[in-house]
Short mmCIF file of C-alpha atoms and ligand atoms in Angstrom, two decimals:
data_model
loop_
_atom_site.label_atom_id
_atom_site.label_comp_id
_atom_site.label_asym_id
_atom_site.label_seq_id
_atom_site.Cartn_x
_atom_site.Cartn_y
_atom_site.Cartn_z
CA ALA A 1193 13.60 48.36 21.31
CA LYS A 1194 10.42 48.78 19.78
CA ASP A 1195 12.83 51.34 16.55
CA ARG A 1196 14.63 48.61 16.27
CA GLY A 1197 11.39 45.63 16.56
CA LYS A 1198 9.74 48.36 13.47
CA ASN A 1199 12.53 47.69 11.71
CA ASN A 1200 13.13 43.74 11.18
CA PHE A 1201 9.78 43.64 10.54
CA GLN A 1202 9.92 46.44 7.45
CA PHE A 1203 14.04 44.37 6.79
CA TYR A 1204 11.31 41.33 6.98
CA THR A 1205 8.64 42.01 4.32
CA LEU A 1206 11.30 43.30 2.66
CA GLU A 1207 12.42 39.86 1.79
CA MET A 1208 9.15 38.13 1.61
CA THR A 1209 7.57 40.16 -1.43
CA GLU A 1210 11.57 39.57 -2.59
CA LYS A 1211 10.22 36.26 -2.47
CA SER A 1212 7.19 36.32 -3.70
CA ILE A 1213 8.30 38.45 -6.49
CA GLU A 1214 11.25 35.81 -7.41
CA ARG A 1215 8.16 32.49 -6.42
CA MET A 1216 6.17 34.50 -9.21
CA LYS A 1217 8.79 34.98 -12.19
CA VAL A 1218 9.17 31.71 -11.91
CA GLU A 1219 5.81 30.50 -11.31
CA ARG A 1220 4.59 32.35 -14.48
CA GLY A 1221 8.81 31.58 -16.33
CA LEU A 1222 7.42 27.36 -15.61
CA ARG A 1223 4.29 27.82 -17.33
CA HIS A 1224 5.34 29.56 -20.48
CA ALA A 1225 8.52 26.41 -20.22
CA LEU A 1226 5.65 23.93 -20.63
CA ALA A 1227 3.80 25.32 -23.27
CA HIS A 1228 7.86 26.63 -25.80
CA ASP A 1229 9.91 23.05 -24.68
CA GLU A 1230 11.72 24.88 -22.21
CA LEU A 1231 12.41 21.62 -19.98
CA ARG A 1232 15.11 18.89 -20.44
CA LEU A 1233 16.50 16.13 -18.71
CA HIS A 1234 20.19 15.13 -16.96
CA TYR A 1235 20.78 11.19 -17.05
CA GLN A 1236 23.18 10.67 -14.33
CA PRO A 1237 24.20 6.48 -15.32
CA GLN A 1238 23.52 3.90 -12.23
CA VAL A 1239 26.72 1.45 -12.06
CA CYS A 1240 26.46 -1.76 -10.63
CA THR A 1241 29.65 -2.58 -8.12
CA ASP A 1242 30.17 -5.74 -9.30
CA SER A 1243 30.44 -5.14 -12.87
CA GLY A 1244 30.89 -1.07 -13.12
CA VAL A 1245 28.74 -1.11 -16.15
CA VAL A 1246 25.95 1.20 -16.26
CA VAL A 1247 22.43 -0.95 -15.59
CA SER A 1248 20.37 2.77 -15.54
CA ALA A 1249 20.25 6.44 -15.27
CA GLU A 1250 18.39 8.34 -13.21
CA ALA A 1251 16.89 10.73 -15.56
CA LEU A 1252 16.72 14.53 -13.27
CA VAL A 1253 15.03 17.55 -14.59
CA ARG A 1254 15.79 20.54 -15.84
CA TRP A 1255 15.39 24.15 -16.53
CA GLN A 1256 17.03 25.28 -20.37
CA HIS A 1257 15.72 29.09 -20.06
CA PRO A 1258 16.07 31.83 -22.90
CA GLU A 1259 17.77 34.05 -20.29
CA TRP A 1260 18.68 32.70 -17.30
CA GLY A 1261 20.25 29.92 -18.89
CA LEU A 1262 19.79 25.82 -17.34
CA VAL A 1263 18.00 26.55 -13.99
CA TYR A 1264 18.06 23.00 -11.46
CA PRO A 1265 15.58 21.99 -10.08
CA ASP A 1266 16.79 23.09 -6.76
CA ARG A 1267 15.39 26.31 -8.28
CA PHE A 1268 11.57 25.87 -9.52
CA ILE A 1269 10.93 22.08 -7.85
CA THR A 1270 9.68 23.28 -4.32
CA VAL A 1271 7.05 26.65 -6.45
CA ALA A 1272 5.98 23.48 -9.52
CA GLU A 1273 4.79 21.65 -5.75
CA GLU A 1274 3.27 24.43 -4.41
CA THR A 1275 0.86 24.90 -7.71
CA GLY A 1276 0.82 21.99 -8.75
CA LEU A 1277 2.17 22.42 -11.98
CA ILE A 1278 4.79 19.60 -10.67
CA VAL A 1279 2.08 17.09 -11.82
CA PRO A 1280 2.28 18.58 -15.78
CA ILE A 1281 5.74 19.39 -15.48
CA GLY A 1282 5.82 15.11 -13.98
CA ALA A 1283 4.13 13.86 -16.95
CA TRP A 1284 6.53 15.55 -19.12
CA VAL A 1285 9.18 13.56 -17.39
CA LEU A 1286 7.93 10.36 -17.23
CA ARG A 1287 6.92 10.70 -21.07
CA GLU A 1288 10.32 11.91 -22.24
CA ALA A 1289 12.23 9.56 -19.52
CA CYS A 1290 9.95 6.15 -21.11
CA LEU A 1291 10.62 7.49 -24.79
CA GLN A 1292 14.79 7.59 -24.12
CA ALA A 1293 14.95 4.95 -21.69
CA LYS A 1294 13.12 2.54 -25.00
CA THR A 1295 15.92 3.71 -27.61
CA TRP A 1296 18.67 3.16 -25.44
CA ILE A 1297 17.33 -0.90 -24.03
CA GLU A 1298 17.14 -1.22 -28.49
CA ASN A 1299 20.61 -1.23 -28.43
CA ASP A 1300 21.01 -3.86 -27.01
CA GLY A 1301 23.57 -3.51 -24.30
CA PRO A 1302 22.87 -4.16 -20.58
CA PHE A 1303 21.46 -0.57 -20.14
CA GLY A 1304 18.56 -2.07 -18.76
CA GLY A 1305 16.44 1.10 -17.10
CA VAL A 1306 15.25 4.72 -15.99
CA ALA A 1307 14.59 5.49 -12.69
CA VAL A 1308 12.17 8.80 -12.48
CA ASN A 1309 11.89 11.24 -9.52
CA VAL A 1310 7.90 11.18 -8.30
CA SER A 1311 7.43 14.41 -5.58
CA ALA A 1312 5.31 13.67 -2.27
CA ARG A 1313 2.90 16.64 -4.57
CA GLN A 1314 2.47 13.70 -7.55
CA PHE A 1315 2.80 10.61 -5.57
CA LEU A 1316 -0.89 12.27 -3.76
CA ASP A 1317 -1.83 13.07 -6.55
CA THR A 1318 -4.84 10.72 -7.29
CA ASN A 1319 -4.52 10.69 -11.45
CA LEU A 1320 -0.41 9.19 -10.57
CA PHE A 1321 -1.81 5.92 -11.60
CA GLN A 1322 -3.22 6.20 -14.57
CA THR A 1323 -0.85 8.41 -16.43
CA VAL A 1324 1.70 6.22 -15.64
CA LYS A 1325 -0.26 3.33 -16.88
CA ARG A 1326 -0.97 5.59 -20.07
CA THR A 1327 2.66 6.55 -20.68
CA LEU A 1328 3.85 3.40 -20.64
CA ALA A 1329 1.69 1.89 -23.45
CA GLU A 1330 1.96 5.16 -25.25
CA THR A 1331 6.25 4.85 -25.01
CA GLY A 1332 5.74 0.71 -25.20
CA LEU A 1333 8.31 1.02 -22.33
CA ASN A 1334 8.68 -2.20 -20.69
CA PRO A 1335 6.68 -1.45 -17.39
CA SER A 1336 10.18 -3.60 -15.56
CA ALA A 1337 12.20 -1.20 -16.99
CA LEU A 1338 10.97 1.93 -15.18
CA GLU A 1339 11.42 2.97 -11.77
CA LEU A 1340 9.86 4.99 -9.55
CA GLU A 1341 11.65 7.09 -6.36
CA ILE A 1342 9.41 8.54 -3.99
CA THR A 1343 10.81 10.00 -0.66
CA GLU A 1344 11.15 8.35 2.34
CA SER A 1345 8.92 11.40 3.38
CA ALA A 1346 6.26 10.99 0.87
CA ILE A 1347 5.68 8.06 1.44
CA MET A 1348 6.05 8.22 5.48
CA GLN A 1349 3.42 11.25 5.41
CA ASP A 1350 0.03 8.37 5.14
CA PRO A 1351 2.36 5.28 4.47
CA GLU A 1352 -1.53 3.69 4.47
CA ASN A 1353 -2.52 5.52 1.87
CA THR A 1354 0.75 4.84 0.62
CA LEU A 1355 0.68 1.00 1.12
CA GLN A 1356 -2.23 0.85 -1.26
CA VAL A 1357 -1.35 3.19 -3.86
CA LEU A 1358 2.51 1.22 -4.19
CA HIS A 1359 0.40 -2.40 -4.78
CA GLN A 1360 -1.41 -0.04 -7.55
CA PHE A 1361 2.20 0.00 -9.46
CA GLN A 1362 3.49 -3.02 -8.18
CA GLY A 1363 0.41 -4.43 -10.57
CA LEU A 1364 1.72 -2.21 -12.91
CA GLY A 1365 5.06 -4.11 -13.34
CA VAL A 1366 6.75 -0.74 -11.72
CA ARG A 1367 10.20 -0.69 -10.27
CA LEU A 1368 10.08 1.08 -7.12
CA SER A 1369 11.94 2.57 -4.82
CA ILE A 1370 12.82 4.59 -1.61
CA ASP A 1371 14.20 7.92 -2.53
CA ASP A 1372 16.47 10.17 0.64
CA PHE A 1373 16.39 6.94 2.83
CA GLY A 1374 18.21 7.47 5.65
CA THR A 1375 16.50 10.28 5.69
CA GLY A 1376 12.88 9.86 7.94
CA TYR A 1377 11.61 7.90 10.10
CA SER A 1378 10.06 4.76 8.37
CA SER A 1379 9.49 2.61 10.44
CA LEU A 1380 10.54 -0.79 10.64
CA THR A 1381 7.10 -2.59 9.96
CA TYR A 1382 6.31 -0.86 6.74
CA LEU A 1383 9.84 -1.01 5.00
CA ARG A 1384 8.80 -5.22 5.49
CA ARG A 1385 5.16 -4.54 4.22
CA PHE A 1386 5.74 -2.12 1.27
CA PRO A 1387 6.48 -4.07 -2.30
CA ILE A 1388 9.11 -2.25 -2.88
CA GLN A 1389 12.27 -3.55 -4.49
CA SER A 1390 15.52 -0.54 -3.74
CA VAL A 1391 16.66 2.09 -1.31
CA LYS A 1392 18.28 4.47 -2.31
CA ILE A 1393 20.86 5.65 0.42
CA ASP A 1394 21.12 9.62 0.79
CA ARG A 1395 24.16 11.05 0.13
CA SER A 1396 24.58 12.67 3.20
CA PHE A 1397 25.34 9.08 5.08
CA VAL A 1398 27.72 9.21 1.42
CA ILE A 1399 30.32 13.17 2.27
CA ASP A 1400 31.75 11.69 5.79
CA LEU A 1401 32.36 8.56 3.93
CA PRO A 1402 34.86 6.39 4.79
CA GLY A 1403 36.77 8.82 7.52
CA ASP A 1404 33.75 8.75 9.87
CA GLU A 1405 32.74 6.26 11.86
CA GLY A 1406 28.62 7.77 12.22
CA SER A 1407 28.12 7.53 8.37
CA LYS A 1408 29.33 3.84 8.46
CA THR A 1409 27.73 2.18 11.28
CA LEU A 1410 24.94 3.61 9.65
CA VAL A 1411 25.58 3.38 5.86
CA ARG A 1412 26.52 -0.75 7.15
CA ALA A 1413 23.55 -1.02 8.91
CA ILE A 1414 20.20 0.18 6.53
CA THR A 1415 22.09 -2.48 3.91
CA ALA A 1416 21.81 -5.39 6.46
CA LEU A 1417 18.66 -4.66 7.03
CA ALA A 1418 17.49 -4.00 3.69
CA HIS A 1419 19.61 -7.02 2.06
CA GLU A 1420 17.84 -8.91 4.83
CA LEU A 1421 14.21 -7.79 3.49
CA LYS A 1422 15.59 -8.92 -0.17
CA LEU A 1423 16.07 -5.25 -1.43
CA SER A 1424 18.83 -3.93 -3.75
CA VAL A 1425 20.70 -1.03 -1.93
CA ILE A 1426 21.15 2.22 -4.17
CA VAL A 1427 23.51 4.81 -2.87
CA GLU A 1428 24.39 7.81 -4.08
CA GLY A 1429 26.43 11.13 -3.72
CA VAL A 1430 29.83 8.43 -4.23
CA GLU A 1431 32.71 10.89 -5.16
CA THR A 1432 35.74 9.62 -3.69
CA LYS A 1433 38.00 6.23 -4.40
CA ASP A 1434 38.08 5.54 -1.06
CA GLN A 1435 34.51 6.08 -0.84
CA LEU A 1436 34.08 3.66 -3.70
CA SER A 1437 36.22 1.27 -1.90
CA PHE A 1438 34.20 0.82 1.30
CA LEU A 1439 30.47 1.17 -0.35
CA THR A 1440 32.28 -1.98 -2.30
CA GLU A 1441 33.50 -3.71 1.16
CA GLN A 1442 30.07 -3.44 2.19
CA LYS A 1443 28.24 -5.06 -1.15
CA CYS A 1444 25.87 -2.34 -2.11
CA ASP A 1445 24.66 -2.62 -4.88
CA SER A 1446 24.36 0.17 -7.58
CA LEU A 1447 26.28 2.67 -7.29
CA GLN A 1448 26.18 6.88 -8.54
CA GLY A 1449 27.97 10.54 -7.89
CA TYR A 1450 30.54 12.27 -9.85
CA MET A 1451 33.07 9.69 -9.32
CA PHE A 1452 31.50 7.69 -12.61
CA SER A 1453 29.77 10.65 -13.78
CA ARG A 1454 27.82 14.24 -13.36
CA PRO A 1455 24.78 13.79 -14.87
CA VAL A 1456 24.71 14.67 -18.31
CA SER A 1457 22.52 14.96 -21.60
CA ALA A 1458 20.68 12.39 -23.16
CA GLU A 1459 23.18 12.75 -25.93
CA GLN A 1460 26.78 13.11 -24.17
CA PHE A 1461 25.12 9.57 -21.77
CA GLN A 1462 24.90 8.06 -25.66
CA GLN A 1463 27.46 8.36 -26.77
CA ASP A 1464 29.29 7.70 -22.95
CA PHE A 1465 27.79 4.64 -21.91
CA ILE A 1466 25.68 3.74 -24.49
CA ASN A 1467 27.28 3.61 -27.72
CA SER A 1468 30.60 3.04 -26.93
CA GLY A 1469 31.73 0.63 -24.00
CA PHE A 1470 28.86 0.62 -21.55
CA LYS A 1471 31.54 2.20 -18.88
P1 C2E B 19 17.79 13.56 -5.77
O1 C2E B 19 16.82 12.39 -6.16
O2 C2E B 19 18.27 13.37 -5.32
O3 C2E B 19 18.84 13.47 -6.51
C1 C2E B 19 20.25 13.45 -6.34
C2 C2E B 19 20.64 14.81 -6.76
O4 C2E B 19 22.35 14.60 -6.08
C3 C2E B 19 20.67 15.54 -8.13
O5 C2E B 19 21.01 16.68 -8.15
C4 C2E B 19 22.65 15.49 -8.71
O6 C2E B 19 22.72 15.74 -9.27
C5 C2E B 19 22.69 15.50 -7.38
N1 C2E B 19 24.48 14.02 -6.96
C6 C2E B 19 24.37 13.59 -8.05
N2 C2E B 19 25.49 13.01 -7.79
C7 C2E B 19 26.30 13.30 -6.80
C8 C2E B 19 27.79 13.52 -6.23
O7 C2E B 19 28.27 12.44 -6.10
N3 C2E B 19 27.59 14.79 -5.33
C9 C2E B 19 26.58 16.09 -4.90
N4 C2E B 19 27.29 17.05 -4.23
N5 C2E B 19 26.08 15.90 -5.64
C10 C2E B 19 25.01 14.75 -6.97
P2 C2E B 19 19.18 17.81 -9.32
O8 C2E B 19 20.13 17.09 -10.64
O9 C2E B 19 20.60 18.79 -8.63
O10 C2E B 19 18.42 17.09 -9.05
C11 C2E B 19 17.58 18.30 -7.04
C12 C2E B 19 17.18 17.24 -6.27
O11 C2E B 19 15.60 17.55 -7.61
C13 C2E B 19 16.99 16.10 -6.29
O12 C2E B 19 16.63 15.04 -5.62
C14 C2E B 19 14.94 15.73 -7.25
O13 C2E B 19 14.87 15.87 -5.39
C15 C2E B 19 14.44 16.67 -7.39
N6 C2E B 19 13.93 16.78 -8.65
C16 C2E B 19 15.13 16.74 -10.34
N7 C2E B 19 14.72 15.91 -11.29
C17 C2E B 19 13.20 15.94 -10.84
C18 C2E B 19 12.31 15.47 -11.70
O14 C2E B 19 12.37 15.54 -12.88
N8 C2E B 19 10.94 15.01 -10.78
C19 C2E B 19 11.11 16.01 -9.24
N9 C2E B 19 9.39 15.44 -8.36
N10 C2E B 19 11.80 16.65 -8.65
C20 C2E B 19 13.57 15.91 -9.26
CA1 CA B 20 15.85 10.47 -6.75
CA1 CA B 21 19.63 13.02 -1.55
CA1 CA B 22 15.97 13.10 -3.51
#
């Protein structure tokens, strides 16, 4: 038994070493990516449930690595957060998304804005407010055309502090949305006090719709509560017609998911949703 314990220990440390080598590679690579313009944004349409029209987009970061190809955020966001690199990456994302949204809005269609993800680490960074303010001023994007998606877990880490930060952003005129809603533990008191405009129901509540009673109950309850608080409801991860009709019945305000489109490059988004008929 002792021997096996020892082997396990060695196996464990080997695994740890592999992990830390991978992390170091990603960290070094990310610094290089920032300096050499290897980051990209993909855009996923957000569709108005009633009209079926694409009214906005969520910006999602990708890393175009010269050897690894297109790298998805699941592989680098955690490292970026732990090393603090998420702060300069987030600033880049914000600027790129604002510039892009501005040109699409000038197209005079129904397209009205862009949603940008803000991680816990960025949100706790005291410079975030100044970065957002400066980026809006420099890009000329109307603040109401920018929505910040902040995860429920980030928001609930320190709700009193969050409340103050959210009020600052409210003063700036940007829209605020709680991402991955339902996965954390928002107190209803805070939900009422936060100056937010919308909640985004997490994909985990959509996957088993409409067959699963539990998921149905949760989506119904969250939507009713949000509407009662005058918040709009957006649902992510909509993949099937059955999900779509259930969510339409529930009067969820807007929808996002592979059913409409995967996240696509800016060029593709422009071709599919800005230049040609908006659907
Ligand atoms: P998220 O904010 O919850 O974003 C939704 C994720 O679900 C995206 O993955 C999107 O591509 C994917 N998705 C959208 N529709 C569907 C669908 O119908 N089915 C399925 N199976 N998936 C769908 P992605 O782009 O890989 O991003 C993963 C996560 O990385 C995001 O989760 C977000 O937390 C983070 N992330 C992405 N971009 C940024 C960024 O610019 N800044 C920060 N801080 N985080 C980001
Ligand atoms: Ca999001
Ligand atoms: Ca999610
Ligand atoms: Ca998320």
